[in-house]
Coordinates of C-alpha atoms in Angstrom, one line a residue:
M564 CA -11.4 24.2 11.9
K565 CA -8.4 23.0 9.9
N566 CA -9.2 19.4 10.7
L567 CA -12.8 19.9 9.5
Y568 CA -11.5 21.6 6.3
F569 CA -9.2 18.6 5.4
K570 CA -11.9 16.1 6.3
S571 CA -14.3 17.8 3.9
L572 CA -11.8 18.0 1.1
A573 CA -10.7 14.4 1.6
L574 CA -14.3 13.3 1.5
I575 CA -14.6 14.9 -1.9
W576 CA -11.4 13.3 -3.2
T577 CA -12.6 9.9 -2.0
F578 CA -15.4 10.1 -4.5
I579 CA -14.2 12.3 -7.4
A580 CA -10.4 12.3 -7.7
F581 CA -9.4 9.1 -9.4
S582 CA -6.4 9.9 -11.5
Q583 CA -3.4 12.0 -12.4
T584 CA -3.0 14.7 -9.8
P585 CA 0.6 16.0 -9.6
C586 CA 2.3 17.0 -6.4
E587 CA 2.4 20.8 -6.6
N588 CA 3.3 23.2 -3.8
G589 CA 3.1 20.3 -1.3
F590 CA -0.3 18.9 -2.3
A591 CA -1.7 16.5 -4.8
G592 CA -5.3 17.6 -4.7
V593 CA -6.0 17.5 -0.9
Y594 CA -3.2 15.0 -0.1
P595 CA 0.0 16.4 1.4
C596 CA 3.0 15.1 -0.6
S597 CA 6.6 15.6 -1.5
G598 CA 8.3 14.2 -4.5
Y599 CA 5.4 11.8 -5.4
D600 CA 2.4 12.3 -7.6
L601 CA -1.0 10.8 -7.3
V602 CA -1.4 8.6 -10.4
S603 CA -4.9 7.2 -9.6
Q604 CA -7.2 6.2 -6.8
I605 CA -10.1 3.8 -6.3
A606 CA -12.4 4.3 -3.4
L607 CA -13.7 1.6 -1.1
E608 CA -17.2 2.2 -2.4
T609 CA -16.1 0.9 -5.8
F610 CA -15.0 -2.3 -4.2
S611 CA -18.3 -2.5 -2.2
A612 CA -16.2 -2.8 1.0
N613 CA -16.1 -1.1 4.4
S614 CA -12.4 -1.1 5.0
G615 CA -9.1 -1.8 3.3
N616 CA -5.9 -3.6 4.6
D617 CA -3.1 -5.3 2.9
S618 CA -1.8 -5.0 -0.7
W619 CA 0.5 -6.8 -3.1
G620 CA 1.2 -7.0 -6.8
W621 CA 1.7 -9.3 -9.8
T622 CA 3.3 -8.8 -13.1
D623 CA 2.0 -11.1 -15.8
P624 CA 5.1 -12.8 -17.3
Q625 CA 3.3 -13.3 -20.6
T626 CA 2.0 -9.8 -21.2
G627 CA 4.0 -7.6 -18.9
K628 CA 0.8 -6.1 -17.5
E629 CA 0.9 -5.1 -13.9
Y630 CA -1.9 -5.9 -11.4
A631 CA -2.6 -4.6 -7.9
L632 CA -4.1 -7.0 -5.3
M633 CA -5.8 -5.3 -2.4
G634 CA -7.2 -6.9 0.8
L635 CA -10.6 -5.8 1.9
D636 CA -12.7 -6.6 4.9
N637 CA -14.9 -8.8 2.8
G638 CA -12.5 -10.2 0.2
T639 CA -9.6 -9.5 -2.2
A640 CA -9.8 -7.0 -5.1
F641 CA -7.9 -7.4 -8.3
I642 CA -7.1 -4.3 -10.4
D643 CA -5.5 -4.0 -13.8
I644 CA -3.1 -1.1 -13.5
S645 CA -1.4 -1.5 -16.9
N646 CA -2.9 1.9 -17.7
P647 CA -2.1 3.5 -14.3
T648 CA -4.1 6.6 -14.8
A649 CA -7.2 4.6 -15.7
P650 CA -7.0 1.4 -13.5
V651 CA -9.7 -1.2 -14.1
Y652 CA -11.3 -3.0 -11.2
L653 CA -11.6 -6.5 -12.5
G654 CA -13.4 -8.2 -9.6
K655 CA -13.3 -9.6 -6.1
L656 CA -12.6 -12.9 -4.5
P657 CA -15.0 -12.9 -1.5
T658 CA -13.7 -13.9 1.9
H659 CA -13.9 -17.7 2.5
T660 CA -16.1 -17.4 5.6
E661 CA -16.8 -14.0 7.1
A662 CA -15.6 -10.4 7.0
S663 CA -12.5 -9.4 8.9
S664 CA -10.4 -6.3 9.3
W665 CA -7.3 -8.4 8.7
R666 CA -6.4 -10.1 5.4
D667 CA -3.0 -10.8 3.9
I668 CA -1.9 -11.6 0.3
K669 CA 1.3 -12.9 -1.2
V670 CA 2.2 -14.2 -4.7
Y671 CA 4.2 -17.2 -5.8
G672 CA 4.5 -17.6 -9.6
N673 CA 1.1 -17.0 -11.1
Y674 CA -0.9 -17.7 -8.0
A675 CA -2.1 -15.5 -5.1
F676 CA -2.3 -17.0 -1.6
I677 CA -4.6 -15.3 0.8
V678 CA -5.2 -15.7 4.6
S679 CA -7.4 -13.8 7.1
E680 CA -8.2 -13.5 10.7
A681 CA -11.7 -14.5 9.8
S682 CA -12.7 -17.7 11.6
D683 CA -12.0 -21.0 9.7
H684 CA -10.8 -19.0 6.7
G685 CA -7.8 -21.2 5.8
M686 CA -5.7 -20.3 2.8
Q687 CA -7.3 -19.3 -0.5
V688 CA -5.4 -20.0 -3.8
F689 CA -6.2 -17.9 -6.9
D690 CA -4.9 -18.4 -10.4
L691 CA -3.9 -14.9 -11.5
T692 CA -3.8 -15.8 -15.2
R693 CA -7.6 -15.7 -15.0
L694 CA -7.2 -11.9 -14.9
R695 CA -6.1 -11.9 -18.6
N696 CA -9.6 -12.6 -19.8
V697 CA -12.2 -10.8 -17.7
N698 CA -15.3 -9.6 -19.4
N699 CA -18.0 -7.3 -18.0
S700 CA -15.9 -6.4 -15.0
P701 CA -16.2 -6.3 -12.1
V702 CA -16.9 -10.0 -11.6
T703 CA -17.1 -12.2 -8.5
F704 CA -14.4 -14.8 -8.5
D705 CA -14.2 -18.1 -6.8
D706 CA -10.9 -19.6 -5.6
D707 CA -9.0 -22.3 -7.5
A708 CA -7.9 -24.2 -4.4
H709 CA -8.2 -24.0 -0.7
Y710 CA -6.0 -25.2 2.2
D711 CA -7.7 -25.9 5.5
G712 CA -4.7 -27.0 7.6
F713 CA -5.4 -24.0 9.8
G714 CA -8.3 -21.7 10.4
N715 CA -7.5 -18.0 10.9
A716 CA -4.1 -16.6 10.3
H717 CA -2.7 -13.1 10.8
N718 CA -0.2 -13.1 7.9
I719 CA 1.3 -15.1 5.1
V720 CA 5.0 -15.0 4.0
I721 CA 6.5 -16.3 0.8
N722 CA 10.0 -16.3 -0.5
D723 CA 9.8 -15.9 -4.3
D724 CA 12.7 -18.3 -4.8
K725 CA 11.2 -21.3 -2.9
A726 CA 7.8 -23.0 -3.1
Y727 CA 6.8 -22.6 0.5
A728 CA 4.2 -20.4 2.1
Y729 CA 4.5 -19.5 5.8
A730 CA 1.2 -18.8 7.6
V731 CA 1.9 -17.0 10.9
G732 CA -0.4 -16.2 13.8
T733 CA -2.5 -19.3 13.3
S734 CA -3.8 -21.6 16.1
T735 CA -1.3 -24.2 15.1
Y736 CA 2.4 -24.4 16.1
D737 CA 1.6 -22.0 19.0
G738 CA 1.2 -19.3 16.4
G739 CA 4.6 -19.9 14.9
P740 CA 5.1 -20.5 11.1
H741 CA 2.9 -23.1 9.6
I742 CA 4.8 -24.1 6.5
V743 CA 2.9 -25.2 3.4
D744 CA 4.4 -26.8 0.3
I745 CA 3.0 -24.9 -2.7
A746 CA 5.2 -26.5 -5.4
D747 CA 1.8 -27.6 -6.8
P748 CA -0.2 -24.5 -6.1
L749 CA -3.6 -26.2 -6.6
N750 CA -2.7 -29.0 -4.2
P751 CA -1.0 -27.3 -1.2
S752 CA 0.2 -29.6 1.5
L753 CA 1.7 -29.4 5.0
A754 CA 5.6 -29.3 5.0
G755 CA 6.3 -28.6 8.6
G756 CA 6.3 -25.8 11.2
Y757 CA 8.0 -24.1 14.1
S758 CA 6.6 -23.6 17.6
A759 CA 9.6 -23.1 19.9
S760 CA 9.4 -19.3 19.8
K761 CA 5.6 -19.2 19.8
Y762 CA 3.4 -16.5 18.2
T763 CA 4.7 -14.7 15.1
H764 CA 2.9 -11.6 13.9
D765 CA 4.7 -11.1 10.6
A766 CA 7.9 -12.2 9.0
Q767 CA 10.3 -12.3 6.0
V768 CA 11.9 -15.4 4.5
V769 CA 14.9 -15.2 2.2
T770 CA 17.4 -17.5 0.6
Y771 CA 20.3 -16.1 2.5
A772 CA 23.0 -14.2 0.4
G773 CA 24.2 -11.8 3.1
P774 CA 27.5 -11.2 4.7
D775 CA 27.5 -14.2 7.1
N776 CA 29.0 -16.9 5.0
E777 CA 28.1 -19.6 7.6
H778 CA 24.5 -19.3 6.5
T779 CA 24.8 -18.8 2.8
D780 CA 22.0 -20.4 0.7
K781 CA 20.0 -21.4 3.8
E782 CA 16.4 -20.5 4.1
I783 CA 16.3 -17.8 6.8
F784 CA 13.0 -16.9 8.6
I785 CA 13.0 -13.5 10.5
G786 CA 9.9 -13.4 12.6
C787 CA 8.4 -10.5 14.6
N788 CA 7.2 -12.3 17.7
E789 CA 5.4 -9.8 20.0
E790 CA 8.3 -9.4 22.5
E791 CA 11.3 -10.2 20.3
V792 CA 12.5 -10.9 16.8
V793 CA 13.6 -14.5 16.0
I794 CA 16.0 -15.6 13.3
V795 CA 15.3 -19.3 12.3
D796 CA 16.9 -21.6 9.8
V797 CA 13.9 -23.2 8.0
T798 CA 15.9 -24.9 5.3
N799 CA 14.4 -28.2 6.5
P800 CA 10.7 -27.2 7.0
S801 CA 10.1 -30.3 9.2
S802 CA 13.0 -29.4 11.5
P803 CA 13.6 -25.6 11.8
V804 CA 16.5 -24.4 14.0
L805 CA 16.6 -21.2 16.0
I806 CA 19.7 -19.2 15.2
S807 CA 19.3 -16.2 17.5
T808 CA 16.9 -13.7 19.0
I809 CA 16.7 -9.9 19.1
T810 CA 15.5 -7.7 21.9
Y811 CA 15.6 -4.0 22.5
S812 CA 14.6 -1.3 25.0
N813 CA 11.2 0.4 25.0
T814 CA 9.5 -2.6 23.5
G815 CA 5.9 -2.1 22.6
Y816 CA 5.0 -4.7 19.9
P817 CA 7.6 -5.9 17.3
H818 CA 5.3 -5.8 14.3
Q819 CA 7.0 -6.1 10.9
G820 CA 10.4 -5.8 9.4
W821 CA 12.4 -6.1 6.2
L822 CA 16.0 -6.7 5.2
T823 CA 18.0 -4.2 3.2
D824 CA 18.8 -5.3 -0.4
N825 CA 22.2 -6.6 0.7
Q826 CA 20.7 -8.5 3.7
R827 CA 23.1 -6.7 6.1
Y828 CA 20.5 -4.7 8.0
F829 CA 17.1 -5.4 9.3
F830 CA 14.6 -2.5 9.7
L831 CA 12.0 -3.2 12.3
G832 CA 8.8 -1.4 13.1
D833 CA 7.3 -1.5 16.6
E834 CA 3.6 -0.9 16.3
L835 CA 3.0 0.3 19.9
D836 CA 6.1 2.2 20.9
E837 CA 4.6 5.5 19.7
I838 CA 1.6 4.9 21.9
D839 CA 3.3 3.4 25.0
F840 CA 6.4 5.7 25.2
G841 CA 5.3 8.9 23.4
L842 CA 7.9 8.6 20.7
N843 CA 7.8 9.9 17.1
T844 CA 7.7 7.2 14.5
R845 CA 10.6 4.9 15.4
T846 CA 12.4 2.5 13.1
L847 CA 14.9 0.2 14.8
I848 CA 17.8 -1.0 12.7
F849 CA 19.8 -4.1 13.4
D850 CA 23.2 -5.2 12.0
L851 CA 23.0 -8.8 10.9
Q852 CA 26.5 -9.2 9.8
D853 CA 26.6 -12.2 12.1
L854 CA 23.2 -13.9 12.2
D855 CA 24.2 -15.6 15.4
N856 CA 24.9 -12.3 17.1
P857 CA 22.7 -9.5 15.8
A858 CA 23.4 -6.1 17.1
Q859 CA 21.4 -2.9 17.3
H860 CA 22.8 -0.4 14.9
Q861 CA 20.6 2.7 15.0
E862 CA 17.2 4.1 15.8
Y863 CA 15.6 6.4 13.2
F864 CA 12.9 8.8 14.2
G865 CA 10.4 10.3 11.8
P866 CA 9.0 13.8 11.9
T867 CA 5.6 12.8 13.3
A868 CA 4.1 10.6 16.0
A869 CA 2.2 8.5 13.5
I870 CA 2.4 4.7 14.0
D871 CA 4.6 2.7 11.6
H872 CA 3.1 -0.3 10.0
N873 CA 4.5 -2.2 6.9
G874 CA 7.8 -1.3 5.3
Y875 CA 9.6 -2.8 2.3
F876 CA 13.0 -2.2 0.5
N877 CA 13.7 -1.7 -3.1
N878 CA 16.9 -0.3 -4.6
N879 CA 18.2 1.1 -1.3
Q880 CA 14.9 2.9 -0.5
F881 CA 12.6 2.0 2.3
Y882 CA 8.9 2.4 1.6
L883 CA 7.2 2.7 5.0
S884 CA 3.4 2.7 5.4
N885 CA 3.0 5.1 8.3
Y886 CA -0.8 5.0 9.1
T887 CA -2.0 8.6 9.5
A888 CA 1.2 10.0 7.9
G889 CA 0.7 8.0 4.7
I890 CA 3.7 6.4 3.0
K891 CA 7.3 7.7 3.7
I892 CA 10.2 7.0 1.4
L893 CA 13.6 6.9 3.0
D894 CA 17.0 6.8 1.4
V895 CA 19.1 4.2 3.2
S896 CA 22.1 4.1 0.9
N897 CA 24.3 5.4 3.7
V898 CA 22.8 3.3 6.5
A899 CA 26.3 1.9 7.3
S900 CA 27.3 5.3 8.5
Q901 CA 24.0 5.8 10.3
S902 CA 22.8 8.3 7.8
I903 CA 19.1 7.9 6.8
S904 CA 17.0 10.7 5.2
E905 CA 13.4 11.1 4.1
I906 CA 13.3 11.8 0.4
G907 CA 9.6 11.8 -0.2
F908 CA 6.1 11.1 1.1
F909 CA 2.5 10.8 0.1
D910 CA -0.1 11.3 2.9
T911 CA -3.3 9.3 2.2
Y912 CA -4.8 10.6 5.5
P913 CA -4.7 14.4 5.3
E914 CA -6.8 15.0 8.5
N915 CA -3.8 14.6 10.8
S916 CA -0.7 12.6 11.7
N917 CA -1.8 11.5 15.1
T918 CA -1.0 8.3 16.9
E919 CA -4.0 6.4 15.6
F920 CA -4.8 3.3 13.5
N921 CA -6.1 5.1 10.5
G922 CA -4.7 5.7 7.0
S923 CA -2.0 3.8 5.1
W924 CA -1.9 0.1 6.0
S925 CA 0.6 -1.2 3.4
N926 CA 2.3 -0.7 0.1
Y927 CA 3.9 -2.6 -2.8
P928 CA 6.9 -0.8 -4.3
F929 CA 8.3 -3.6 -6.6
F930 CA 6.7 -2.9 -10.0
E931 CA 9.2 -2.3 -12.8
S932 CA 7.1 0.7 -13.9
G933 CA 7.9 2.5 -10.6
N934 CA 4.2 2.7 -9.8
I935 CA 3.7 2.1 -6.1
V936 CA 0.5 0.6 -4.7
V937 CA -0.6 2.1 -1.4
S938 CA -3.6 0.5 0.5
D939 CA -5.5 2.8 2.8
I940 CA -7.9 1.6 5.5
Q941 CA -10.5 4.4 4.8
R942 CA -9.8 5.5 1.2
G943 CA -9.0 2.4 -0.7
L944 CA -6.3 2.0 -3.3
F945 CA -3.8 4.6 -4.3
L946 CA -1.3 4.5 -7.1
I947 CA 1.6 6.9 -6.8
N948 CA 4.8 7.5 -8.7
K949 CA 7.9 9.7 -8.4
S950 CA 7.1 13.2 -9.5
G951 CA 8.0 13.8 -13.1
S952 CA 8.4 10.1 -13.9
L953 CA 5.2 9.9 -16.0
G954 CA 5.9 13.0 -18.1
T955 CA 3.6 15.6 -19.5
S956 CA 2.0 13.0 -21.8
V957 CA 0.2 11.6 -18.7
F958 CA -0.3 14.6 -16.5
T959 CA -2.5 17.2 -18.1
Q960 CA -2.3 20.2 -15.9
E961 CA -0.3 22.0 -18.6
D962 CA -3.1 21.3 -21.1
F963 CA -5.7 23.5 -19.3
S964 CA -5.7 27.0 -18.0
I965 CA -8.3 28.2 -15.6
F966 CA -8.9 31.9 -15.0
P967 CA -9.7 34.0 -13.1
N968 CA -9.2 32.1 -9.9
P969 CA -10.5 33.3 -7.4
A970 CA -13.6 34.2 -9.5
S971 CA -16.9 35.8 -8.7
S972 CA -19.2 35.8 -11.8
Y973 CA -17.6 33.5 -14.4
V974 CA -14.6 31.2 -14.9
N975 CA -12.8 30.5 -18.2
I976 CA -11.4 27.1 -19.1
K977 CA -9.0 26.9 -22.0
S978 CA -7.3 23.8 -23.4
T979 CA -4.0 24.1 -25.4
S980 CA -3.8 20.5 -26.8
Q981 CA -7.1 18.6 -26.3
N982 CA -10.8 19.1 -26.5
I983 CA -12.8 19.8 -23.4
K984 CA -15.3 17.0 -23.1
S985 CA -16.9 17.4 -19.7
V986 CA -16.8 19.8 -16.7
E987 CA -18.1 19.2 -13.2
L988 CA -18.1 21.4 -10.2
Y989 CA -18.3 20.1 -6.6
S990 CA -19.0 22.0 -3.4
V991 CA -16.8 21.5 -0.3
L992 CA -19.3 19.0 1.0
G993 CA -19.1 16.8 -2.1
Q994 CA -22.3 18.0 -3.8
K995 CA -22.2 18.2 -7.6
V996 CA -23.5 21.7 -8.3
Y997 CA -22.7 21.8 -12.1
S998 CA -22.2 19.3 -14.8
E999 CA -22.0 19.7 -18.6
E1000 CA -20.7 17.9 -21.6
F1001 CA -19.1 19.5 -24.6
K1002 CA -18.1 18.6 -28.2
N1003 CA -15.1 20.1 -30.1
K1004 CA -14.5 22.8 -27.6
N1005 CA -11.1 24.0 -26.5
E1006 CA -12.3 27.1 -24.6
I1007 CA -15.5 27.6 -22.6
Q1008 CA -16.9 30.0 -20.0
I1009 CA -19.0 28.9 -17.0
K1010 CA -21.2 31.3 -15.1
I1011 CA -20.8 30.9 -11.3
N1012 CA -22.5 34.0 -9.9
S1013 CA -25.4 31.9 -8.5
Y1014 CA -23.2 29.8 -6.3
K1015 CA -22.3 30.6 -2.7
K1016 CA -18.9 31.9 -1.8
G1017 CA -16.4 29.3 -0.8
L1018 CA -14.0 26.6 -2.0
Y1019 CA -15.1 24.3 -4.9
I1020 CA -13.5 21.5 -6.9
L1021 CA -13.4 21.7 -10.6
R1022 CA -13.1 18.5 -12.6
I1023 CA -12.4 18.4 -16.4
N1024 CA -12.7 15.3 -18.6
N1025 CA -13.0 13.1 -15.5
T1026 CA -9.3 13.3 -14.9
F1027 CA -8.0 16.8 -14.3
T1028 CA -8.9 18.4 -10.9
R1029 CA -8.3 21.9 -9.5
K1030 CA -9.5 24.0 -6.6
L1031 CA -11.6 26.9 -7.5
I1032 CA -12.4 29.7 -5.1
I1033 CA -15.6 31.7 -5.6
N1034 CA -15.7 35.1 -3.9

C-alpha cells in the first residue's frame, strides 16, 4: 500500500512540480531528502523522450550562464538553468542514428561531444555558443561536426586540460580507449588508442598532480574494465603504457570511479556487487599514493541495497548517483583515517530503494552556483541545491499560509508578500479537479466540500506546492 501511495504521488510530481520545493521534515514534495532542496524539475514528457540517462554541464565563459545537458533515449537536451527555479528547455539534438538507452556527454571548451550505444552513431560535436541565441524554444538542433572513426560507444571521457576525447566501449581497440584529437573541435581526428587491457566501460583522465612524483604532469587514464581497473599513461596517445591494474574481492562489474580532489584516492563503484553478493551499496576506495602499486584502502557501505552508478568529487564531497536511492552526498574530508559520512541525499525515486536499475543515473555537481544537475531514468531532469543556499527570496513557502489543513468544507490561502495569481488542485491520481486565476488578491477561500475525502496537491502561482488533506 505504501508503495502504491508513493507511486501515485510521484506520478503527480512528475507532471506538476517543476520548481522550488524545500526539504521539510524529510521530504521535498514527495521526494525523500536530507539537506538538499528541489530547485526545479523537468519531466521527460517535456523533452518528448521515453527515458533519461547521462548529464553534464556548461558555463558560458562570456555570460556566466549555466546550462544543463541531459542525455535522452532519442537525443540530447539543452536547458538554460541561469534562472534555476524557472529553467528553459532550449531544444534537442536528435540521436545521429536510432534511439538507445545509453548516451554520454562531455564538454571541452565551448563544445559538447556526444556518443551512444546506438548503432553507427559515432561522435556528435555541438557548438554550445549557439545556446546564447535561441528563439521560439524548444528547437531541433543539428550537429556542427561528426566523427565516424567508430560506431557505437558506451562512454566518452575528456580531461578539461587537454584536447583529447577518449571514447570507450567501442568496437575499435578491443573496446579500449579510442583517442580523438579535438584541438580543432569541428575537425576531430584519430590520435591513437589502447587495446592491451581490452574493454573499458567508463574512465577518468587527468593531468596527474597527485602524490606520486614519478608520474607528475603525465596524462593518466584510469579505466573500469569489467573485471579490473587499469591505470595507463596516455601522455603519448599513439603509444599508451600500462602502469598497473587493480583487482578486489567480490567483483561484480567495475563500473565507474573518480579521483579525490588531491588525486590520492580513487572511489570505485561496482554495478553488480549488490545484486551478485547481496551487499548494501558498496564504494571501494583505493590508495594511489604509488600509481605503480595501488592498494585497497577501505570499503564504504551505504544504508540501502540500491545500486551505485556514477559518482563525482567536488570540494571533498562525493556526489553519488545511486539509482533507486537517488543521489547521496558523502563527506570524504577524513578519508585518510577511513572516516566517511553521508551528509545529505535527494531521492528522485521515492517508490523504494531496491536493487533495481531505476532512478538516478548521473549527476553534475561542478557549477559555481552550487546547483546540482541530477538525471533520472524515469523522471527527467532535477536541479537541487543545499538547503538554505537559495534563501527566502527564492523559496516562497513563507509567503503563503494555508488553513485549515486538514479541511472539510473550505480552505483559506493567504499571501504575506505577493499576489495570488493562480491556484490548482490535483487529486492523488494526478487529475486536476480545480483551477482558477486571480488578480490583485492576497487572500482567497476555496470551497472543497464537493470533493472526495483524501490527499490532494495544492499548487499556487505555478511554483509553490503543498499537500492538502480533505476529510
